[in-house]
Amino acid sequence: MTTTSTQVAIIGAGPAGLALASKLDRLGIDNVVIERRSQEYVLARIRAGILEQTTVDFLKDIGAAGRLEQEGIPHHGVRLAYNNRIIPVGLGANTGGKVVTAYGQTEVTKDLCDLRAASPNPTVYEAENVSLHDFDSARPYVLYDEQGVTKRLNCQLIAGCDGYHGVSRVSVPESAITTYEKVYPFGWLGMLADVPPVSPEVLYANARRGFALCSMRSWTRSRYYIQCDPDDKVENWTDDMFWDELKRRLPDEVSDNIQTGPSLEKSIAPLRSFIAEPLRFGRLLLAGDAAHVVPPTGAKGLNLAFSDVHYMSEAIAAFTGDGDEDALSRYSERALARVWKTQRFSWYLTNLTHRFSDDPFDQRVKEAELAYVTTSQAGLQMIAENYVGMPL
Ligand code: FAS
Ligand code: PHB
């Protein structure tokens, strides 16, 4: 076994892990990223597509926003559709000018990988058998196998950025952690295609046949989703079946203008709300999907990962710089306050736009809620200020 040491061991090279690594690089705090998969595998993931301004600002701050500033597409509003009607919700108009930016998570991860490549700190890909040890002491360490050789990484802190299925959260004794979970009775079937987007802004449709979403990655690449059974299989859906069902869930003025084409990617994602509390266990801190999962309806999962990293990097700087151990607990309190507000909005918008049951009363109440929030200044402001992201 070979032993090395660093200040912060970061588990996971997704958006949270790479964003934290680059932020610590800029703060002069040594760190090592340990990732289970290959870099190619991580970069092939198709996930989120909408960035809050706080996420854009974070990427600018660490020097990873060059392409984003060239290729990102600002959205000044979102659209809600039901009963063959489209209701625009102004974002800037209701938040004093704030917008969101369409720019795929895949591109964000590529930009973070490119930035990390210039770092003197290592990123270990294809690490196997990663395990966390003694994080309830002042001398935590991580074990992992790299090309068949077992390595020990001594550190001051471990940042668990390894997603919902990672090893970090499950390394915490059950008695020390509380989890909250809601599993929704449906999934999202998503499609990526090189066709011009039908809507210049994200459009959420609550149709009697089920939810549909129209988004984009650029002016020539579109991202669409339809609500499906949670145990549906992507093999059950040909491209033509997807396009036909999508059109049937959209208002006529949209479905009449959709350009269809062959899928580049099709996948089904389950929907759940999940939060673990607290986010600090001695010298282990959790961030991103390792700590919480939101239904993608509010376009928040990726943005919450950056929100956690913003707070975590401040706590790590206070701990490593001034020995401020309380900063680690303050991280958990500050991050969770924003996580719960975001979880609430994602749950609210999921309930508002999806068909949960065949009960006609439920559908009519949702339509009444849609009619209310989209004709009330207070309702429009509530949706807009949550969609652009709560202040950090
Ligand atoms: P990630 O899961 O992205 O990254 C965790 C990393 O840790 C991965 O690279 C993984 O390989 C690695 N890892 C796991 N176990 C490990 C171990 N034992 N050792 C070392 N490394 C390990 N959010 C939105 O806002 N909008 C969307 O439309 C949207 N769609 C999604 C679709 C899918 C199918 C999924 C799964 C998520 C989606 N999300 C969406 C949420 C998603 O974007 C996450 O919020 C975001 O990836 C969170 O980033 P991380 O916390 O870095 O976790
Ligand atoms: C996306 O572009 O993938 C997207 C947009 C908005 C959402 C979820 C996903 O709420």
Tab-separated table of C-alpha atoms and ligand atoms in Angstrom:
chain	number	residue	atom	x	y	z
A	1	MET	CA	0.000	0.000	0.000
A	2	THR	CA	1.251	3.512	-0.820
A	3	THR	CA	0.311	6.423	1.452
A	4	THR	CA	-0.029	10.080	0.448
A	5	SER	CA	-1.647	13.043	2.149
A	6	THR	CA	-3.599	16.154	1.254
A	7	GLN	CA	-5.800	18.692	3.022
A	8	VAL	CA	-9.144	17.742	1.419
A	9	ALA	CA	-10.087	14.382	-0.148
A	10	ILE	CA	-12.956	14.930	-2.619
A	11	ILE	CA	-15.003	11.831	-3.474
A	12	GLY	CA	-16.594	12.138	-6.930
A	13	ALA	CA	-15.683	14.063	-10.100
A	14	GLY	CA	-19.185	15.177	-11.079
A	15	PRO	CA	-20.127	18.870	-11.036
A	16	ALA	CA	-19.958	19.160	-7.219
A	17	GLY	CA	-16.587	17.443	-6.859
A	18	LEU	CA	-14.913	19.246	-9.747
A	19	ALA	CA	-16.355	22.635	-8.800
A	20	LEU	CA	-15.115	22.224	-5.222
A	21	ALA	CA	-11.700	21.057	-6.428
A	22	SER	CA	-11.242	24.096	-8.663
A	23	LYS	CA	-12.415	26.478	-5.943
A	24	LEU	CA	-9.949	24.956	-3.441
A	25	ASP	CA	-7.215	25.204	-6.093
A	26	ARG	CA	-7.838	28.947	-6.264
A	27	LEU	CA	-7.803	29.185	-2.455
A	28	GLY	CA	-4.455	27.379	-2.344
A	29	ILE	CA	-5.949	24.446	-0.418
A	30	ASP	CA	-4.470	21.076	-1.430
A	31	ASN	CA	-6.987	18.494	-2.572
A	32	VAL	CA	-7.279	15.170	-4.381
A	33	VAL	CA	-10.346	14.083	-6.377
A	34	ILE	CA	-11.162	10.364	-6.351
A	35	GLU	CA	-13.657	9.236	-9.034
A	36	ARG	CA	-15.039	5.741	-9.542
A	37	ARG	CA	-15.703	6.010	-13.288
A	38	SER	CA	-13.518	6.959	-16.249
A	39	GLN	CA	-13.431	10.599	-17.350
A	40	GLU	CA	-15.053	9.542	-20.640
A	41	TYR	CA	-17.955	7.955	-18.733
A	42	VAL	CA	-18.476	11.063	-16.584
A	43	LEU	CA	-18.379	13.335	-19.642
A	44	ALA	CA	-20.902	11.199	-21.532
A	45	ARG	CA	-23.698	11.823	-18.994
A	46	ILE	CA	-26.705	13.803	-20.306
A	47	ARG	CA	-28.458	15.563	-17.428
A	48	ALA	CA	-29.371	19.119	-16.482
A	49	GLY	CA	-29.602	22.084	-18.778
A	50	ILE	CA	-30.534	25.261	-16.869
A	51	LEU	CA	-28.083	27.304	-14.748
A	52	GLU	CA	-29.078	29.826	-12.082
A	53	GLN	CA	-27.162	33.134	-12.026
A	54	THR	CA	-25.401	32.075	-8.801
A	55	THR	CA	-24.052	29.010	-10.653
A	56	VAL	CA	-22.909	31.146	-13.600
A	57	ASP	CA	-21.232	33.556	-11.166
A	58	PHE	CA	-19.458	30.665	-9.402
A	59	LEU	CA	-18.131	29.332	-12.736
A	60	LYS	CA	-16.924	32.838	-13.677
A	61	ASP	CA	-15.224	33.188	-10.275
A	62	ILE	CA	-13.174	29.992	-10.716
A	63	GLY	CA	-12.352	30.754	-14.358
A	64	ALA	CA	-14.535	28.047	-15.953
A	65	ALA	CA	-17.077	30.246	-17.774
A	66	GLY	CA	-15.282	31.050	-21.045
A	67	ARG	CA	-17.412	28.817	-23.294
A	68	LEU	CA	-20.515	29.401	-21.162
A	69	GLU	CA	-20.306	33.160	-21.820
A	70	GLN	CA	-20.020	32.459	-25.555
A	71	GLU	CA	-22.549	29.625	-25.933
A	72	GLY	CA	-24.930	29.943	-22.977
A	73	ILE	CA	-28.440	31.193	-23.897
A	74	PRO	CA	-30.066	33.561	-21.377
A	75	HIS	CA	-33.752	32.892	-20.714
A	76	HIS	CA	-35.761	35.884	-19.536
A	77	GLY	CA	-38.877	33.829	-18.843
A	78	VAL	CA	-40.413	30.371	-18.553
A	79	ARG	CA	-43.763	29.172	-19.919
A	80	LEU	CA	-46.544	27.154	-18.312
A	81	ALA	CA	-49.100	25.448	-20.543
A	82	TYR	CA	-52.471	23.828	-19.808
A	83	ASN	CA	-55.857	23.542	-21.542
A	84	ASN	CA	-54.198	24.398	-24.869
A	85	ARG	CA	-53.001	27.746	-23.460
A	86	ILE	CA	-49.491	29.084	-22.864
A	87	ILE	CA	-48.863	31.441	-19.936
A	88	PRO	CA	-45.538	33.291	-19.976
A	89	VAL	CA	-43.857	33.885	-16.616
A	90	GLY	CA	-41.401	36.771	-16.840
A	91	LEU	CA	-38.232	36.084	-14.853
A	92	GLY	CA	-36.428	39.405	-15.218
A	93	ALA	CA	-39.723	41.321	-15.032
A	94	ASN	CA	-40.557	39.729	-11.665
A	95	THR	CA	-37.085	39.599	-10.095
A	96	GLY	CA	-35.514	42.926	-11.003
A	97	GLY	CA	-33.658	41.537	-14.030
A	98	LYS	CA	-32.497	38.048	-12.984
A	99	VAL	CA	-32.382	35.358	-15.687
A	100	VAL	CA	-31.400	31.693	-16.033
A	101	THR	CA	-29.017	30.369	-18.687
A	102	ALA	CA	-29.487	27.337	-20.940
A	103	TYR	CA	-26.161	25.474	-20.974
A	104	GLY	CA	-25.941	21.687	-20.581
A	105	GLN	CA	-24.481	19.998	-17.496
A	106	THR	CA	-22.363	17.952	-19.893
A	107	GLU	CA	-20.710	21.183	-21.094
A	108	VAL	CA	-20.280	22.428	-17.509
A	109	THR	CA	-18.524	19.175	-16.617
A	110	LYS	CA	-16.287	19.439	-19.704
A	111	ASP	CA	-15.326	23.005	-18.742
A	112	LEU	CA	-14.578	21.923	-15.166
A	113	CYS	CA	-12.487	18.984	-16.434
A	114	ASP	CA	-10.493	21.322	-18.707
A	115	LEU	CA	-9.868	23.713	-15.802
A	116	ARG	CA	-8.863	20.860	-13.486
A	117	ALA	CA	-6.393	19.537	-16.069
A	118	ALA	CA	-4.244	22.631	-15.385
A	119	SER	CA	-4.268	21.991	-11.608
A	120	PRO	CA	-1.204	20.692	-9.749
A	121	ASN	CA	-3.592	18.620	-7.624
A	122	PRO	CA	-4.427	15.090	-8.851
A	123	THR	CA	-7.739	13.694	-10.065
A	124	VAL	CA	-7.845	9.895	-9.852
A	125	TYR	CA	-10.279	8.256	-12.297
A	126	GLU	CA	-11.388	4.600	-12.273
A	127	ALA	CA	-10.675	4.317	-8.548
A	128	GLU	CA	-12.105	1.096	-7.152
A	129	ASN	CA	-13.213	0.027	-3.672
A	130	VAL	CA	-13.264	3.574	-2.319
A	131	SER	CA	-13.819	3.596	1.452
A	132	LEU	CA	-13.878	6.395	4.048
A	133	HIS	CA	-12.237	5.972	7.478
A	134	ASP	CA	-11.914	7.765	10.848
A	135	PHE	CA	-13.846	10.853	9.771
A	136	ASP	CA	-15.057	11.037	13.378
A	137	SER	CA	-11.450	11.756	14.372
A	138	ALA	CA	-8.932	14.495	13.556
A	139	ARG	CA	-7.084	12.145	11.181
A	140	PRO	CA	-9.514	10.840	8.551
A	141	TYR	CA	-8.320	8.896	5.541
A	142	VAL	CA	-9.576	7.314	2.336
A	143	LEU	CA	-8.601	3.919	0.887
A	144	TYR	CA	-8.976	3.118	-2.811
A	145	ASP	CA	-7.495	0.847	-5.475
A	146	GLU	CA	-5.798	2.464	-8.454
A	147	GLN	CA	-4.787	0.051	-11.239
A	148	GLY	CA	-4.853	-2.793	-8.737
A	149	VAL	CA	-2.673	-1.032	-6.141
A	150	THR	CA	-4.298	-0.107	-2.801
A	151	LYS	CA	-3.685	3.548	-1.899
A	152	ARG	CA	-4.188	5.370	1.409
A	153	LEU	CA	-4.907	9.124	1.318
A	154	ASN	CA	-4.510	10.861	4.687
A	155	CYS	CA	-6.401	14.166	4.912
A	156	GLN	CA	-7.902	16.803	7.201
A	157	LEU	CA	-11.358	16.718	5.607
A	158	ILE	CA	-13.369	14.452	3.296
A	159	ALA	CA	-15.889	16.079	0.900
A	160	GLY	CA	-18.533	13.530	-0.130
A	161	CYS	CA	-19.510	14.664	-3.644
A	162	ASP	CA	-20.260	11.182	-4.974
A	163	GLY	CA	-23.944	11.469	-5.764
A	164	TYR	CA	-27.049	9.673	-4.538
A	165	HIS	CA	-25.550	6.190	-5.093
A	166	GLY	CA	-22.134	7.086	-3.715
A	167	VAL	CA	-20.221	5.650	-0.767
A	168	SER	CA	-20.015	8.796	1.384
A	169	ARG	CA	-23.522	9.150	2.796
A	170	VAL	CA	-23.839	5.413	3.434
A	171	SER	CA	-20.560	5.487	5.375
A	172	VAL	CA	-22.284	7.520	8.102
A	173	PRO	CA	-23.726	5.456	10.988
A	174	GLU	CA	-27.537	5.290	10.636
A	175	SER	CA	-27.903	6.683	14.169
A	176	ALA	CA	-26.118	9.899	13.128
A	177	ILE	CA	-28.173	10.737	10.040
A	178	THR	CA	-31.840	11.561	9.305
A	179	THR	CA	-33.239	11.179	5.802
A	180	TYR	CA	-36.438	12.508	4.280
A	181	GLU	CA	-37.736	10.971	1.034
A	182	LYS	CA	-40.699	11.220	-1.295
A	183	VAL	CA	-40.750	8.961	-4.370
A	184	TYR	CA	-43.050	10.241	-7.121
A	185	PRO	CA	-45.326	7.777	-8.954
A	186	PHE	CA	-43.774	8.513	-12.344
A	187	GLY	CA	-40.477	9.046	-14.182
A	188	TRP	CA	-39.283	11.305	-17.001
A	189	LEU	CA	-38.498	9.910	-20.433
A	190	GLY	CA	-35.983	12.366	-21.901
A	191	MET	CA	-34.803	12.771	-25.487
A	192	LEU	CA	-31.912	14.763	-26.947
A	193	ALA	CA	-32.078	15.528	-30.687
A	194	ASP	CA	-30.299	17.810	-33.142
A	195	VAL	CA	-33.431	19.727	-34.110
A	196	PRO	CA	-34.196	23.417	-33.454
A	197	PRO	CA	-36.046	23.903	-30.131
A	198	VAL	CA	-39.749	24.542	-30.525
A	199	SER	CA	-39.797	27.077	-27.665
A	200	PRO	CA	-37.233	29.848	-27.007
A	201	GLU	CA	-37.813	29.379	-23.257
A	202	VAL	CA	-38.389	26.287	-21.112
A	203	LEU	CA	-42.034	25.230	-21.437
A	204	TYR	CA	-43.756	23.064	-18.785
A	205	ALA	CA	-47.048	21.503	-19.888
A	206	ASN	CA	-49.706	20.018	-17.598
A	207	ALA	CA	-51.798	17.955	-20.031
A	208	ARG	CA	-54.527	15.443	-19.299
A	209	ARG	CA	-52.276	12.762	-20.841
A	210	GLY	CA	-49.404	13.780	-18.571
A	211	PHE	CA	-46.533	16.242	-18.147
A	212	ALA	CA	-44.255	17.367	-20.980
A	213	LEU	CA	-41.262	19.702	-21.051
A	214	CYS	CA	-39.568	21.540	-23.932
A	215	SER	CA	-35.993	22.726	-23.418
A	216	MET	CA	-32.804	23.190	-25.398
A	217	ARG	CA	-28.998	22.844	-25.371
A	218	SER	CA	-28.470	25.328	-28.242
A	219	TRP	CA	-30.508	26.829	-31.109
A	220	THR	CA	-29.918	23.593	-33.041
A	221	ARG	CA	-30.156	20.977	-30.256
A	222	SER	CA	-33.322	20.292	-28.261
A	223	ARG	CA	-34.084	18.470	-25.021
A	224	TYR	CA	-37.617	17.146	-24.464
A	225	TYR	CA	-39.201	15.130	-21.643
A	226	ILE	CA	-42.518	13.383	-21.121
A	227	GLN	CA	-43.886	11.933	-17.881
A	228	CYS	CA	-43.911	8.129	-17.983
A	229	ASP	CA	-44.546	5.182	-15.646
A	230	PRO	CA	-41.684	4.815	-13.165
A	231	ASP	CA	-41.007	1.246	-14.322
A	232	ASP	CA	-41.347	2.009	-18.053
A	233	LYS	CA	-38.415	0.987	-20.243
A	234	VAL	CA	-36.747	3.188	-22.837
A	235	GLU	CA	-36.804	0.201	-25.222
A	236	ASN	CA	-40.615	0.508	-25.266
A	237	TRP	CA	-40.313	3.875	-26.997
A	238	THR	CA	-39.349	4.387	-30.624
A	239	ASP	CA	-38.445	7.925	-31.622
A	240	ASP	CA	-41.731	8.252	-33.528
A	241	MET	CA	-43.733	7.127	-30.493
A	242	PHE	CA	-41.940	9.743	-28.382
A	243	TRP	CA	-42.605	12.569	-30.856
A	244	ASP	CA	-46.266	11.586	-31.248
A	245	GLU	CA	-46.866	11.507	-27.471
A	246	LEU	CA	-44.978	14.757	-26.931
A	247	LYS	CA	-47.092	16.537	-29.558
A	248	ARG	CA	-50.313	15.238	-27.944
A	249	ARG	CA	-49.338	16.853	-24.630
A	250	LEU	CA	-48.458	20.295	-25.988
A	251	PRO	CA	-50.704	23.217	-27.007
A	252	ASP	CA	-51.578	23.201	-30.719
A	253	GLU	CA	-49.499	26.312	-31.467
A	254	VAL	CA	-46.441	24.409	-30.146
A	255	SER	CA	-47.083	20.877	-31.408
A	256	ASP	CA	-47.858	22.227	-34.908
A	257	ASN	CA	-44.332	23.676	-35.058
A	258	ILE	CA	-42.199	20.919	-33.541
A	259	GLN	CA	-39.347	19.776	-35.763
A	260	THR	CA	-38.658	16.088	-35.182
A	261	GLY	CA	-35.569	14.031	-35.896
A	262	PRO	CA	-33.533	11.012	-34.738
A	263	SER	CA	-32.687	10.852	-31.034
A	264	LEU	CA	-29.053	11.312	-29.954
A	265	GLU	CA	-29.957	9.964	-26.515
A	266	LYS	CA	-33.074	8.644	-24.787
A	267	SER	CA	-33.280	7.745	-21.092
A	268	ILE	CA	-35.721	7.406	-18.216
A	269	ALA	CA	-34.991	9.084	-14.860
A	270	PRO	CA	-36.960	8.328	-11.686
A	271	LEU	CA	-38.260	11.314	-9.703
A	272	ARG	CA	-37.699	11.657	-5.991
A	273	SER	CA	-37.276	14.268	-3.303
A	274	PHE	CA	-34.561	13.284	-0.855
A	275	ILE	CA	-32.633	15.123	1.849
A	276	ALA	CA	-30.114	13.828	4.416
A	277	GLU	CA	-29.495	15.824	7.593
A	278	PRO	CA	-27.085	17.061	8.806
A	279	LEU	CA	-24.440	17.528	6.080
A	280	ARG	CA	-21.499	17.329	8.497
A	281	PHE	CA	-20.252	14.246	10.303
A	282	GLY	CA	-17.011	15.114	12.079
A	283	ARG	CA	-14.525	15.675	9.255
A	284	LEU	CA	-16.893	14.418	6.525
A	285	LEU	CA	-19.014	16.984	4.639
A	286	LEU	CA	-21.677	16.032	2.055
A	287	ALA	CA	-22.605	18.116	-1.010
A	288	GLY	CA	-24.808	17.812	-4.093
A	289	ASP	CA	-26.717	14.629	-4.878
A	290	ALA	CA	-24.769	12.803	-2.141
A	291	ALA	CA	-26.829	14.916	0.285
A	292	HIS	CA	-30.094	15.627	-1.546
A	293	VAL	CA	-32.023	14.923	-4.716
A	294	VAL	CA	-34.781	17.113	-6.122
A	295	PRO	CA	-37.261	16.247	-8.889
A	296	PRO	CA	-35.817	17.909	-12.048
A	297	THR	CA	-39.031	19.922	-12.550
A	298	GLY	CA	-37.543	23.091	-11.062
A	299	ALA	CA	-34.165	22.639	-12.844
A	300	LYS	CA	-32.493	22.731	-9.428
A	301	GLY	CA	-30.358	19.589	-8.912
A	302	LEU	CA	-27.225	20.856	-10.594
A	303	ASN	CA	-27.676	24.362	-9.167
A	304	LEU	CA	-28.020	23.035	-5.615
A	305	ALA	CA	-24.714	21.198	-6.051
A	306	PHE	CA	-23.048	24.548	-6.787
A	307	SER	CA	-24.901	26.190	-3.913
A	308	ASP	CA	-23.511	23.577	-1.488
A	309	VAL	CA	-20.009	23.992	-2.916
A	310	HIS	CA	-20.208	27.766	-2.422
A	311	TYR	CA	-20.959	27.311	1.285
A	312	MET	CA	-18.600	24.352	1.710
A	313	SER	CA	-15.592	26.136	0.212
A	314	GLU	CA	-16.109	29.025	2.669
A	315	ALA	CA	-16.270	26.560	5.580
A	316	ILE	CA	-13.165	24.671	4.415
A	317	ALA	CA	-11.238	27.939	4.056
A	318	ALA	CA	-12.201	28.953	7.635
A	319	PHE	CA	-11.301	25.506	8.970
A	320	THR	CA	-7.964	25.069	7.181
A	321	GLY	CA	-7.035	28.759	7.555
A	322	ASP	CA	-8.129	29.571	11.111
A	323	GLY	CA	-8.815	26.133	12.597
A	324	ASP	CA	-12.495	27.172	12.861
A	325	GLU	CA	-14.128	23.795	13.505
A	326	ASP	CA	-17.568	25.420	14.039
A	327	ALA	CA	-17.475	26.577	10.418
A	328	LEU	CA	-18.055	22.923	9.444
A	329	SER	CA	-21.362	22.819	11.337
A	330	ARG	CA	-22.309	26.244	10.014
A	331	TYR	CA	-21.829	24.802	6.513
A	332	SER	CA	-24.540	22.222	7.163
A	333	GLU	CA	-26.985	24.803	8.570
A	334	ARG	CA	-26.422	27.360	5.763
A	335	ALA	CA	-26.567	24.797	2.937
A	336	LEU	CA	-29.654	23.011	4.287
A	337	ALA	CA	-31.606	26.280	4.663
A	338	ARG	CA	-31.312	26.869	0.899
A	339	VAL	CA	-31.757	23.157	0.069
A	340	TRP	CA	-35.128	22.953	1.848
A	341	LYS	CA	-36.445	26.123	0.171
A	342	THR	CA	-35.386	24.703	-3.190
A	343	GLN	CA	-36.848	21.306	-2.362
A	344	ARG	CA	-40.153	23.015	-1.577
A	345	PHE	CA	-40.253	24.776	-4.954
A	346	SER	CA	-39.294	21.642	-6.888
A	347	TRP	CA	-42.018	19.682	-5.066
A	348	TYR	CA	-44.538	22.497	-5.695
A	349	LEU	CA	-43.820	22.798	-9.428
A	350	THR	CA	-43.869	18.990	-9.803
A	351	ASN	CA	-47.295	18.832	-8.176
A	352	LEU	CA	-48.542	21.748	-10.267
A	353	THR	CA	-47.468	20.354	-13.646
A	354	HIS	CA	-47.772	16.566	-13.353
A	355	ARG	CA	-50.762	14.260	-13.409
A	356	PHE	CA	-50.640	12.203	-10.201
A	357	SER	CA	-54.009	10.496	-10.426
A	358	ASP	CA	-57.056	10.097	-12.641
A	359	ASP	CA	-59.136	12.017	-10.110
A	360	PRO	CA	-60.749	14.851	-12.117
A	361	PHE	CA	-60.924	16.931	-8.940
A	362	ASP	CA	-57.100	16.897	-8.658
A	363	GLN	CA	-56.725	18.059	-12.260
A	364	ARG	CA	-59.263	20.857	-11.846
A	365	VAL	CA	-57.632	22.070	-8.619
A	366	LYS	CA	-54.255	22.185	-10.414
A	367	GLU	CA	-55.787	24.160	-13.258
A	368	ALA	CA	-57.250	26.568	-10.715
A	369	GLU	CA	-53.821	26.904	-9.085
A	370	LEU	CA	-52.239	27.526	-12.497
A	371	ALA	CA	-54.924	30.116	-13.288
A	372	TYR	CA	-54.309	31.805	-9.938
A	373	VAL	CA	-50.489	31.914	-9.849
A	374	THR	CA	-50.273	33.079	-13.455
A	375	THR	CA	-52.755	35.926	-13.083
A	376	SER	CA	-51.625	37.141	-9.657
A	377	GLN	CA	-48.597	39.428	-9.382
A	378	ALA	CA	-47.692	37.672	-6.132
A	379	GLY	CA	-48.009	34.268	-7.808
A	380	LEU	CA	-45.870	35.253	-10.776
A	381	GLN	CA	-43.262	36.737	-8.446
A	382	MET	CA	-43.200	33.562	-6.310
A	383	ILE	CA	-42.579	31.342	-9.325
A	384	ALA	CA	-40.031	33.705	-10.868
A	385	GLU	CA	-37.918	34.303	-7.744
A	386	ASN	CA	-37.762	30.581	-7.027
A	387	TYR	CA	-36.990	29.663	-10.624
A	388	VAL	CA	-34.036	32.088	-10.893
A	389	GLY	CA	-32.824	30.722	-7.538
A	390	MET	CA	-33.024	31.954	-3.962
A	391	PRO	CA	-30.175	34.283	-2.923
A	392	LEU	CA	-27.130	32.563	-1.429
B	1	FAS	P1	-23.234	13.430	-9.669
B	1	FAS	O1	-24.062	12.193	-9.454
B	1	FAS	O2	-23.376	14.205	-10.929
B	1	FAS	O3	-21.681	13.043	-9.563
B	1	FAS	C1	-21.231	12.123	-8.572
B	1	FAS	C2	-19.930	11.516	-9.056
B	1	FAS	O4	-19.444	10.628	-8.037
B	1	FAS	C3	-20.133	10.667	-10.313
B	1	FAS	O5	-19.174	10.998	-11.294
B	1	FAS	C4	-19.956	9.224	-9.816
B	1	FAS	O6	-19.377	8.393	-10.799
B	1	FAS	C5	-19.024	9.420	-8.645
B	1	FAS	N1	-19.108	8.332	-7.659
B	1	FAS	C6	-20.204	7.642	-7.276
B	1	FAS	N2	-19.859	6.715	-6.343
B	1	FAS	C7	-18.508	6.844	-6.131
B	1	FAS	C8	-17.578	6.188	-5.299
B	1	FAS	N3	-17.960	5.188	-4.492
B	1	FAS	N4	-16.284	6.577	-5.342
B	1	FAS	C9	-15.893	7.599	-6.167
B	1	FAS	N5	-16.731	8.267	-6.985
B	1	FAS	C10	-18.030	7.882	-6.968
B	1	FAS	N6	-30.804	18.207	-12.490
B	1	FAS	C11	-31.365	19.290	-13.069
B	1	FAS	O7	-31.223	20.392	-12.539
B	1	FAS	N7	-32.075	19.168	-14.240
B	1	FAS	C12	-32.219	17.959	-14.880
B	1	FAS	O8	-32.856	17.863	-15.919
B	1	FAS	C13	-31.645	16.813	-14.317
B	1	FAS	N8	-31.734	15.590	-14.955
B	1	FAS	C14	-31.156	14.488	-14.363
B	1	FAS	C15	-31.228	13.226	-14.992
B	1	FAS	C16	-30.633	12.095	-14.389
B	1	FAS	C17	-30.721	10.742	-15.070
B	1	FAS	C18	-29.986	12.217	-13.138
B	1	FAS	C19	-29.386	11.001	-12.453
B	1	FAS	C20	-29.907	13.463	-12.516
B	1	FAS	C21	-30.480	14.607	-13.138
B	1	FAS	N9	-30.392	15.887	-12.555
B	1	FAS	C22	-30.940	16.988	-13.107
B	1	FAS	C23	-29.699	16.061	-11.320
B	1	FAS	C24	-28.216	16.121	-11.619
B	1	FAS	O9	-27.978	17.128	-12.547
B	1	FAS	C25	-27.501	16.294	-10.307
B	1	FAS	O10	-28.133	17.271	-9.502
B	1	FAS	C26	-26.043	16.656	-10.473
B	1	FAS	O11	-25.441	15.713	-11.303
B	1	FAS	C27	-25.448	16.681	-9.084
B	1	FAS	O12	-24.072	16.706	-9.215
B	1	FAS	P2	-23.147	15.899	-8.170
B	1	FAS	O13	-23.623	16.176	-6.795
B	1	FAS	O14	-21.763	16.192	-8.570
B	1	FAS	O15	-23.509	14.359	-8.393
B	2	PHB	C1	-33.214	20.517	-19.301
B	2	PHB	O1	-32.957	21.390	-20.147
B	2	PHB	O2	-32.682	19.367	-19.300
B	2	PHB	C2	-34.206	20.845	-18.209
B	2	PHB	C3	-34.800	22.094	-18.177
B	2	PHB	C4	-35.694	22.390	-17.145
B	2	PHB	C5	-35.981	21.426	-16.199
B	2	PHB	C6	-35.372	20.158	-16.239
B	2	PHB	C7	-34.484	19.871	-17.256
B	2	PHB	O3	-36.854	21.699	-15.187
